[in-house]
PDB file of C-alpha atoms in Angstrom:
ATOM      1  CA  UNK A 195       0.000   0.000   0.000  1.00 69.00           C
ATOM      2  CA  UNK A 196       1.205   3.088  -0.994  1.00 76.00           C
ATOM      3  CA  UNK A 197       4.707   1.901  -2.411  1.00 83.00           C
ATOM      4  CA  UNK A 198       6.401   3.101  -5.373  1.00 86.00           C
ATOM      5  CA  UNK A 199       9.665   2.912  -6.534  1.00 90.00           C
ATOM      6  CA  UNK A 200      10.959  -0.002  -8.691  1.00 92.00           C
ATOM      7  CA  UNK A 201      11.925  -3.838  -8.584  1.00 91.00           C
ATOM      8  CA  UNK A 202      13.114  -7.120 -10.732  1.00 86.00           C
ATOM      9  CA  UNK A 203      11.218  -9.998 -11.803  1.00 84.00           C
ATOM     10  CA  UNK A 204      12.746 -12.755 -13.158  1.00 82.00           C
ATOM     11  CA  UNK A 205      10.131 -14.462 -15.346  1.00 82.00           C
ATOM     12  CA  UNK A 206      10.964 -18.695 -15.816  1.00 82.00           C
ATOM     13  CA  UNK A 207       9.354 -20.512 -18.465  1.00 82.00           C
ATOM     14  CA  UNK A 208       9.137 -24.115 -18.734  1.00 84.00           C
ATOM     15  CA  UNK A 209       7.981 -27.028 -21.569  1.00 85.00           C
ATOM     16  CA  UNK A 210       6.492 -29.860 -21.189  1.00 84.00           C
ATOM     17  CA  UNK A 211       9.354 -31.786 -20.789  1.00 86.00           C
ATOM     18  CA  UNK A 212       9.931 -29.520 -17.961  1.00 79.00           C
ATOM     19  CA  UNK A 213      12.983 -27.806 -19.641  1.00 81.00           C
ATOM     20  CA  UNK A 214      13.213 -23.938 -18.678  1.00 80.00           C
ATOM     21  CA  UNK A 215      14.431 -20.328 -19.436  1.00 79.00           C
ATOM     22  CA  UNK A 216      15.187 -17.703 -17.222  1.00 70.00           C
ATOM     23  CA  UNK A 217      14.684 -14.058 -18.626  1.00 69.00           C
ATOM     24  CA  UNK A 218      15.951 -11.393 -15.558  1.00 68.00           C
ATOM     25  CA  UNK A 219      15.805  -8.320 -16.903  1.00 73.00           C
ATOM     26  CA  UNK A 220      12.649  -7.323 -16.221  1.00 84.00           C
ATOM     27  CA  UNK A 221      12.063  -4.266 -14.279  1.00 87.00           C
ATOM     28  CA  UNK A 222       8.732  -3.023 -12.456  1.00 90.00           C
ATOM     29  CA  UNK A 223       8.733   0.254 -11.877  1.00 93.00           C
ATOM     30  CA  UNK A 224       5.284   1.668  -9.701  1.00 90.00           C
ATOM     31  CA  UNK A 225       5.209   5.368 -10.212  1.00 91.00           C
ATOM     32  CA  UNK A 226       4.017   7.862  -6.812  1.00 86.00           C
ATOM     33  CA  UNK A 227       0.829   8.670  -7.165  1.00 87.00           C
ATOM     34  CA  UNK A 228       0.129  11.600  -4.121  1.00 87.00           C
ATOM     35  CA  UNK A 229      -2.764  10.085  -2.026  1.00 87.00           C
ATOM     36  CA  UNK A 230      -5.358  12.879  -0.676  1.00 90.00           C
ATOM     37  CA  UNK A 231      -4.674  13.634   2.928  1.00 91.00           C
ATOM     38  CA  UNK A 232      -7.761  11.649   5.039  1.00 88.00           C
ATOM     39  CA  UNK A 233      -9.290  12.029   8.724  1.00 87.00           C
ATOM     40  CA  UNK A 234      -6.676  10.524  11.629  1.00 84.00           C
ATOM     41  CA  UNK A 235      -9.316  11.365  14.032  1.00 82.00           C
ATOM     42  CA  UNK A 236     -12.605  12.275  15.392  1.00 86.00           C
ATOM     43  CA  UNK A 237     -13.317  15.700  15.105  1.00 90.00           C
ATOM     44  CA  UNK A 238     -15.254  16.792  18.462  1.00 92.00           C
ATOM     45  CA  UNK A 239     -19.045  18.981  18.237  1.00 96.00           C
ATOM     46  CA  UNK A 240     -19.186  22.265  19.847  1.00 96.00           C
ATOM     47  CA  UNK A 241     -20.851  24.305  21.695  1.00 97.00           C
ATOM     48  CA  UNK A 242     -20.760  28.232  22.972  1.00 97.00           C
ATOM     49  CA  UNK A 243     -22.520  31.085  23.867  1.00 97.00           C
ATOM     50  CA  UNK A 244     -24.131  33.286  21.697  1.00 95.00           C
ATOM     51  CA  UNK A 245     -21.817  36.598  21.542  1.00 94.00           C
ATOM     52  CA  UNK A 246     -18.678  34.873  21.833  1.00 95.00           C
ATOM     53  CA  UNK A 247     -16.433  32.438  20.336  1.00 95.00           C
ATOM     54  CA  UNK A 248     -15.143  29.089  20.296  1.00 96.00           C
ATOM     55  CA  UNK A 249     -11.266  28.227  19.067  1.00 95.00           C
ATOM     56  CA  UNK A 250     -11.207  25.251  21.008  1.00 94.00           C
ATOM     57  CA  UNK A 251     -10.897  22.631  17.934  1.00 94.00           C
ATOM     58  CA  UNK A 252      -7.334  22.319  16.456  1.00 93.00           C
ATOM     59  CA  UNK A 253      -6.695  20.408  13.149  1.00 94.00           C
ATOM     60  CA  UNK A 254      -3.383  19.207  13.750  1.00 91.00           C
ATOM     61  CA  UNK A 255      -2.872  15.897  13.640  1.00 89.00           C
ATOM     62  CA  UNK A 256      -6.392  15.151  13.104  1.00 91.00           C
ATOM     63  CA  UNK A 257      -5.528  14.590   9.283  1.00 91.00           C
ATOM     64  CA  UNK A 258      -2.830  12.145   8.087  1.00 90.00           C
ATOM     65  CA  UNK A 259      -0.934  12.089   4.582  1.00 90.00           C
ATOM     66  CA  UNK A 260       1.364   9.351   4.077  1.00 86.00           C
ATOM     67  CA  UNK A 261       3.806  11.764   1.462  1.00 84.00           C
ATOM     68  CA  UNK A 262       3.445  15.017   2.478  1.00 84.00           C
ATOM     69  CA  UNK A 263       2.442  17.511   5.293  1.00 89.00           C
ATOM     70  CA  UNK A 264      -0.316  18.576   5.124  1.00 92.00           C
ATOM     71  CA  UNK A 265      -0.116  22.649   4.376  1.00 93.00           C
ATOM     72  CA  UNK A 266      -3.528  24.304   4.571  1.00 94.00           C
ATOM     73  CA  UNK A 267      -7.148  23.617   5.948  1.00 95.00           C
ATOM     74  CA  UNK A 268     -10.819  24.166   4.632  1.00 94.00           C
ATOM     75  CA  UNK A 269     -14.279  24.057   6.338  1.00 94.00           C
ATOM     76  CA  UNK A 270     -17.362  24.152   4.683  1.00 93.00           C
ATOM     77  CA  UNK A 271     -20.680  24.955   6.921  1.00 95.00           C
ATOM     78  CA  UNK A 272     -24.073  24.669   5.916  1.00 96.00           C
ATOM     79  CA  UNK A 273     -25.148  28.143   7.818  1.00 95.00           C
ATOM     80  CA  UNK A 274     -22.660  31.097   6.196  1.00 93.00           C
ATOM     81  CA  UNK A 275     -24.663  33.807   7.800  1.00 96.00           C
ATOM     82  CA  UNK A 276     -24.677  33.087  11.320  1.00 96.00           C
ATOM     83  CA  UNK A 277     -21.388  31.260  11.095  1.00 96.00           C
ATOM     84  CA  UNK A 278     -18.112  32.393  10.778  1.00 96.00           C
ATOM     85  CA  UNK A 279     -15.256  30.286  10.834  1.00 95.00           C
ATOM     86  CA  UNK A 280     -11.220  30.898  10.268  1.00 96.00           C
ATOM     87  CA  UNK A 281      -8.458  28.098  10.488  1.00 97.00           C
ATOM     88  CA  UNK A 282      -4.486  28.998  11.181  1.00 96.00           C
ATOM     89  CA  UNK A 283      -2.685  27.054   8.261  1.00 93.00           C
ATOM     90  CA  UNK A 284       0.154  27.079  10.786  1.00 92.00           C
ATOM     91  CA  UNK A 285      -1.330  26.036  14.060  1.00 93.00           C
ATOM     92  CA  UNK A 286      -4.306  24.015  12.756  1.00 94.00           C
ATOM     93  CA  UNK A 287      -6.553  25.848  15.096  1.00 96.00           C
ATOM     94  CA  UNK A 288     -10.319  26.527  14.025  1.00 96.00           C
ATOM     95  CA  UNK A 289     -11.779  30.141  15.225  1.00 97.00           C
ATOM     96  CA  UNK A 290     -15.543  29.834  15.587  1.00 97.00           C
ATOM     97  CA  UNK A 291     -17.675  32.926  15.669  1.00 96.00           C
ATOM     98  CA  UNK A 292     -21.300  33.762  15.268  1.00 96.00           C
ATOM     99  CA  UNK A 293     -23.481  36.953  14.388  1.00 95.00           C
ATOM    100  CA  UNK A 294     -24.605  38.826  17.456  1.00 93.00           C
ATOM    101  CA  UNK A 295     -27.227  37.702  19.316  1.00 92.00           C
ATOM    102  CA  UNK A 296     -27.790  34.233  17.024  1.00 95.00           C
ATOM    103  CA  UNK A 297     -28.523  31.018  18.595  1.00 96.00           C
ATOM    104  CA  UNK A 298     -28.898  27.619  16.794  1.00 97.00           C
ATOM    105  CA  UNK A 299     -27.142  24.936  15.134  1.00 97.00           C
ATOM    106  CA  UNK A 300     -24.876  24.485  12.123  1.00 97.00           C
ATOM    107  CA  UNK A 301     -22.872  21.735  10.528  1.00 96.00           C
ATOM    108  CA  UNK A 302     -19.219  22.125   9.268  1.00 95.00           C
ATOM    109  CA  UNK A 303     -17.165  20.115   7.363  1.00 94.00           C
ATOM    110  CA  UNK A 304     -13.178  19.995   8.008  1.00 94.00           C
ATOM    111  CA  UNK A 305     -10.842  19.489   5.018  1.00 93.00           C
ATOM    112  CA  UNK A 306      -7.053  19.111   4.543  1.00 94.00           C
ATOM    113  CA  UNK A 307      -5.377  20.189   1.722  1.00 94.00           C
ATOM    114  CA  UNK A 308      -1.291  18.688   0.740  1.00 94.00           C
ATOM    115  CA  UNK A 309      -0.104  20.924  -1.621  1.00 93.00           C
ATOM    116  CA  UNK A 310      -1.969  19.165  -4.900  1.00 92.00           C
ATOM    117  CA  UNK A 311      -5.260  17.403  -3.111  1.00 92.00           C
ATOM    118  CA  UNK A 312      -7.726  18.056  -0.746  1.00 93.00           C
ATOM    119  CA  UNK A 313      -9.374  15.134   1.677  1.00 91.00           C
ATOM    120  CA  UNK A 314     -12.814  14.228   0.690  1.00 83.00           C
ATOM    121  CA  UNK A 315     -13.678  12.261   4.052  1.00 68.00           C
ATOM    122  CA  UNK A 316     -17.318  12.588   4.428  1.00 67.00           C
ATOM    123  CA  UNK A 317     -16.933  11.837   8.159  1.00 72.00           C
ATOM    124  CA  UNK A 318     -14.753  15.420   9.053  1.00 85.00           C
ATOM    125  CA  UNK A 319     -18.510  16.431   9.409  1.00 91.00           C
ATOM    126  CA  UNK A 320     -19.580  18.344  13.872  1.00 95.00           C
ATOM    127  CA  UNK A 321     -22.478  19.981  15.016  1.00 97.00           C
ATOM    128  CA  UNK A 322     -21.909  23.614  15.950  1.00 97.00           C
ATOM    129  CA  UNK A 323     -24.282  24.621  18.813  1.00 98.00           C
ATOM    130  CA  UNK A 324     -24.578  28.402  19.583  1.00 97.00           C
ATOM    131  CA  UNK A 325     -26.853  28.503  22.859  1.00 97.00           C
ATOM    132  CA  UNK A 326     -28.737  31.700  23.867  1.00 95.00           C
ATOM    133  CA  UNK A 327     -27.688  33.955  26.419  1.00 94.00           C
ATOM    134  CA  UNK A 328     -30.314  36.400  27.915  1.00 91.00           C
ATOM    135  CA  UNK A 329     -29.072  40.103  26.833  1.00 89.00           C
ATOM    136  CA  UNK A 330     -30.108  42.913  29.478  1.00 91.00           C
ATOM    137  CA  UNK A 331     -32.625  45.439  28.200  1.00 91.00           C
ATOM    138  CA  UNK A 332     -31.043  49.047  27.409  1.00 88.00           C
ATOM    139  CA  UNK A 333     -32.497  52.379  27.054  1.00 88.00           C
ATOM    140  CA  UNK A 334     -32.348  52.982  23.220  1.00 88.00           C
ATOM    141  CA  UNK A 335     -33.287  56.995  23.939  1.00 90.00           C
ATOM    142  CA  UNK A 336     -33.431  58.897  26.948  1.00 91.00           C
ATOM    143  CA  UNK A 337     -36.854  59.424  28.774  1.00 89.00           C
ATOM    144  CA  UNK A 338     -38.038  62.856  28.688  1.00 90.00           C
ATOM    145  CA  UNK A 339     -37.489  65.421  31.455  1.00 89.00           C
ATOM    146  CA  UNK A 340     -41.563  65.813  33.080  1.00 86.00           C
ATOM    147  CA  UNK A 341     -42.455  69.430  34.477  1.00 87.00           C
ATOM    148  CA  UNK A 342     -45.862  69.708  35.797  1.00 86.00           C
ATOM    149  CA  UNK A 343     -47.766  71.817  38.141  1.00 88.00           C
ATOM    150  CA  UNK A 344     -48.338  71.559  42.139  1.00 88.00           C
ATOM    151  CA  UNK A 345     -50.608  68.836  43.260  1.00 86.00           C
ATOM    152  CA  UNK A 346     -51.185  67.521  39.109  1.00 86.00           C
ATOM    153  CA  UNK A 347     -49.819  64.272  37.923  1.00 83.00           C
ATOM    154  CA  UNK A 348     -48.519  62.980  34.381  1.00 81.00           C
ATOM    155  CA  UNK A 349     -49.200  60.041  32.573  1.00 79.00           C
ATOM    156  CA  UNK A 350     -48.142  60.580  29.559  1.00 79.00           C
ATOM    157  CA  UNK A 351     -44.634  58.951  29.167  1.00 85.00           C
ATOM    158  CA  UNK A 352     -44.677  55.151  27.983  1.00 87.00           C
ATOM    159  CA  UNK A 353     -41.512  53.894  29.143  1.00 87.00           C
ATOM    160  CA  UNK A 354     -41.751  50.948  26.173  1.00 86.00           C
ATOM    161  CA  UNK A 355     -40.791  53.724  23.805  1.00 88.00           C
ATOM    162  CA  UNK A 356     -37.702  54.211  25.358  1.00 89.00           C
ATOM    163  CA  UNK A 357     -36.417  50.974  26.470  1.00 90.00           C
ATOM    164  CA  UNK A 358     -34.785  47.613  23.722  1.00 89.00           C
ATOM    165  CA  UNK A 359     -34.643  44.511  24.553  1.00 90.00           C
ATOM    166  CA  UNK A 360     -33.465  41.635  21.850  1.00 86.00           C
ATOM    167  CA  UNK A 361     -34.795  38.801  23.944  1.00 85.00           C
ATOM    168  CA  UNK A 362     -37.958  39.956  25.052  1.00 86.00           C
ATOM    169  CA  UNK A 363     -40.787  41.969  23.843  1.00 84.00           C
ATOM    170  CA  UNK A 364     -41.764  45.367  25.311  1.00 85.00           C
ATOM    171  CA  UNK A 365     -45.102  44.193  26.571  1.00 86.00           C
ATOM    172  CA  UNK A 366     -42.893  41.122  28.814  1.00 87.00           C
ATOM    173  CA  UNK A 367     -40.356  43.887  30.547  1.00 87.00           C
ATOM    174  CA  UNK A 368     -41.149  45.420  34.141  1.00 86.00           C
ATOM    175  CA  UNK A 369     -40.145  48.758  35.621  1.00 85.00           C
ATOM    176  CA  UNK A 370     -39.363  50.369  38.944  1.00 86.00           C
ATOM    177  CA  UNK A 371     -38.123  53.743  39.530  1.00 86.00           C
ATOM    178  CA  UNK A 372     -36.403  54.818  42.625  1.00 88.00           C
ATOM    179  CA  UNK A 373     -37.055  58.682  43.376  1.00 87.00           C
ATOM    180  CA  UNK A 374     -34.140  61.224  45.128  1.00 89.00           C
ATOM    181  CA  UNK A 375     -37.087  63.251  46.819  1.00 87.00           C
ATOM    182  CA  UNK A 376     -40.069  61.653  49.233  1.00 87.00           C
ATOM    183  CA  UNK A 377     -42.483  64.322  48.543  1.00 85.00           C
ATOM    184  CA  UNK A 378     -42.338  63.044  44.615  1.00 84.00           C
ATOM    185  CA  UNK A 379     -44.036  59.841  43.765  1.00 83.00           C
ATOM    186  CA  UNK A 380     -44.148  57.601  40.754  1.00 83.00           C
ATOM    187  CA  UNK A 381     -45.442  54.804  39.817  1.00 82.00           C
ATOM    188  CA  UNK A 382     -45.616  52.694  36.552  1.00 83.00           C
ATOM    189  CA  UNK A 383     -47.809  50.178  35.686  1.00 83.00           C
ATOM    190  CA  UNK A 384     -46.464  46.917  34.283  1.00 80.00           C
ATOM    191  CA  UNK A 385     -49.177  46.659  32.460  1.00 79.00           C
ATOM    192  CA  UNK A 386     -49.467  49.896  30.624  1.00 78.00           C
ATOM    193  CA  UNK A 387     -45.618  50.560  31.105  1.00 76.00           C
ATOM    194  CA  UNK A 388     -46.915  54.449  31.952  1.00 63.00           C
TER     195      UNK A 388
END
C-alpha cells in the first residue's frame, strides 16, 4: 500500500518436458501517485454562547498524509450567515464565531489540503451549537425630562418607547423607579408601562 519505486522480476518458463528459461531483466517500476490527505481522528461537536467564540478545535494531527504535510485547511458549513469560521494554516486551530445575538445549530465540514489534493472524508462532518444567552434590556433613547404643576400628575410617558430589549418583547419587561425626593411619587404600571 502506498509503495512506489521499482523492482526485478525474473520471469521462468518451462515445456512440457519440464525444460526452462530464465529471462531477468525485467524491471517493475510503480510510479508515486500523491494520495489525498484523510481524517486521523474524530473531530469533536461544539458548543458556545451566543456573543462569543469558540477556538477550542485544532486540526493538527487530526488529518494524516502518508507523502506530504499537510499545508492548509478548509471548512465548509451549511449556515454562512450566522457562522463564521477561520483556520491557522500554521497552528491548525479553528476560530468559531457567530453573528450577534444568534442562537442555533450548524454543521461544518473539516478538510485538509497537501499541496496538490484536498481530503474528501465525508466523516470530518460536527455539530456547531450556539446557545442563547439572555441580553439585558437598554435604554435605546433617553426618557423625557416631566415638568408639571403643584398637586397635578402625568401620565403621559410610555416607558416601552424608550427601552430595547433583543430577547424579550416590550409588553414582557417590568419597571421600577427609585425617586431622590419623598415628597415626589411615581409609579408605573407593568401593564401599561406608563
Amino acid at each position: 500500500n502506498n509503495w512506489n519505486g521499482s523492482a526485478y522480476a525474473n520471469i521462468t518458463v518451462y515445456d512440457t518436458a519440464g525444460l526452462n528459461s530464465v529471462f531477468s531483466f525485467m524491471i517493475i517500476v510503480v510510479n508515486q501517485v500523491n494520495d489525498a490527505p484523510w481524517n486521523n481522528g474524530t473531530l469533536q461537536n461544539i458548543s458556545f454562547a451566543e456573543d462569543s467564540y469558540n477556538d477550542s478545535l485544532t486540526l493538527n494531527g487530526m488529518f494524516f498524509d502518508v507523502e506530504a504535510t499537510i499545508s492548509g485547511y478548509n471548512a465548509l458549513c451549511n449556515d454562512t450567515t450566522n457562522i463564521f469560521r477561520s483556520i491557522s494554516n500554521a497552528t491548525g486551530i479553528v476560530n468559531i464565531t457567530s453573528l450577534g445575538n444568534w442562537s442555533g445549530s450548524a454543521t461544518c465540514n473539516f478538510t485538509a489540503y497537501d499541496g496538490i489534493n484536498w481530503s474528501t472524508n465525508s466523516t470530518n462532518n460536527i455539530i456547531i451549537t450556539v446557545t442563547p444567552v439572555n441580553d439585558i434590556p437598554y435604554f435605546s433613547s433617553s426618557v423625557p425630562n416631566v415638568t408639571l404643576q403643584e398637586d397635578a400628575y402625568n401620565d403621559t410617558i410610555n416607558l416601552s418607547n424608550y427601552v430595547t430589549d433583543i430577547d424579550d418583547t416590550k409588553q414582557e419587561l417590568n419597571y421600577t423607579v427609585a425617586i431622590s425626593d419623598s415628597n415626589v411619587t411615581v409609579l408605573v404600571s407593568n401593564i401599561t408601562k406608563m
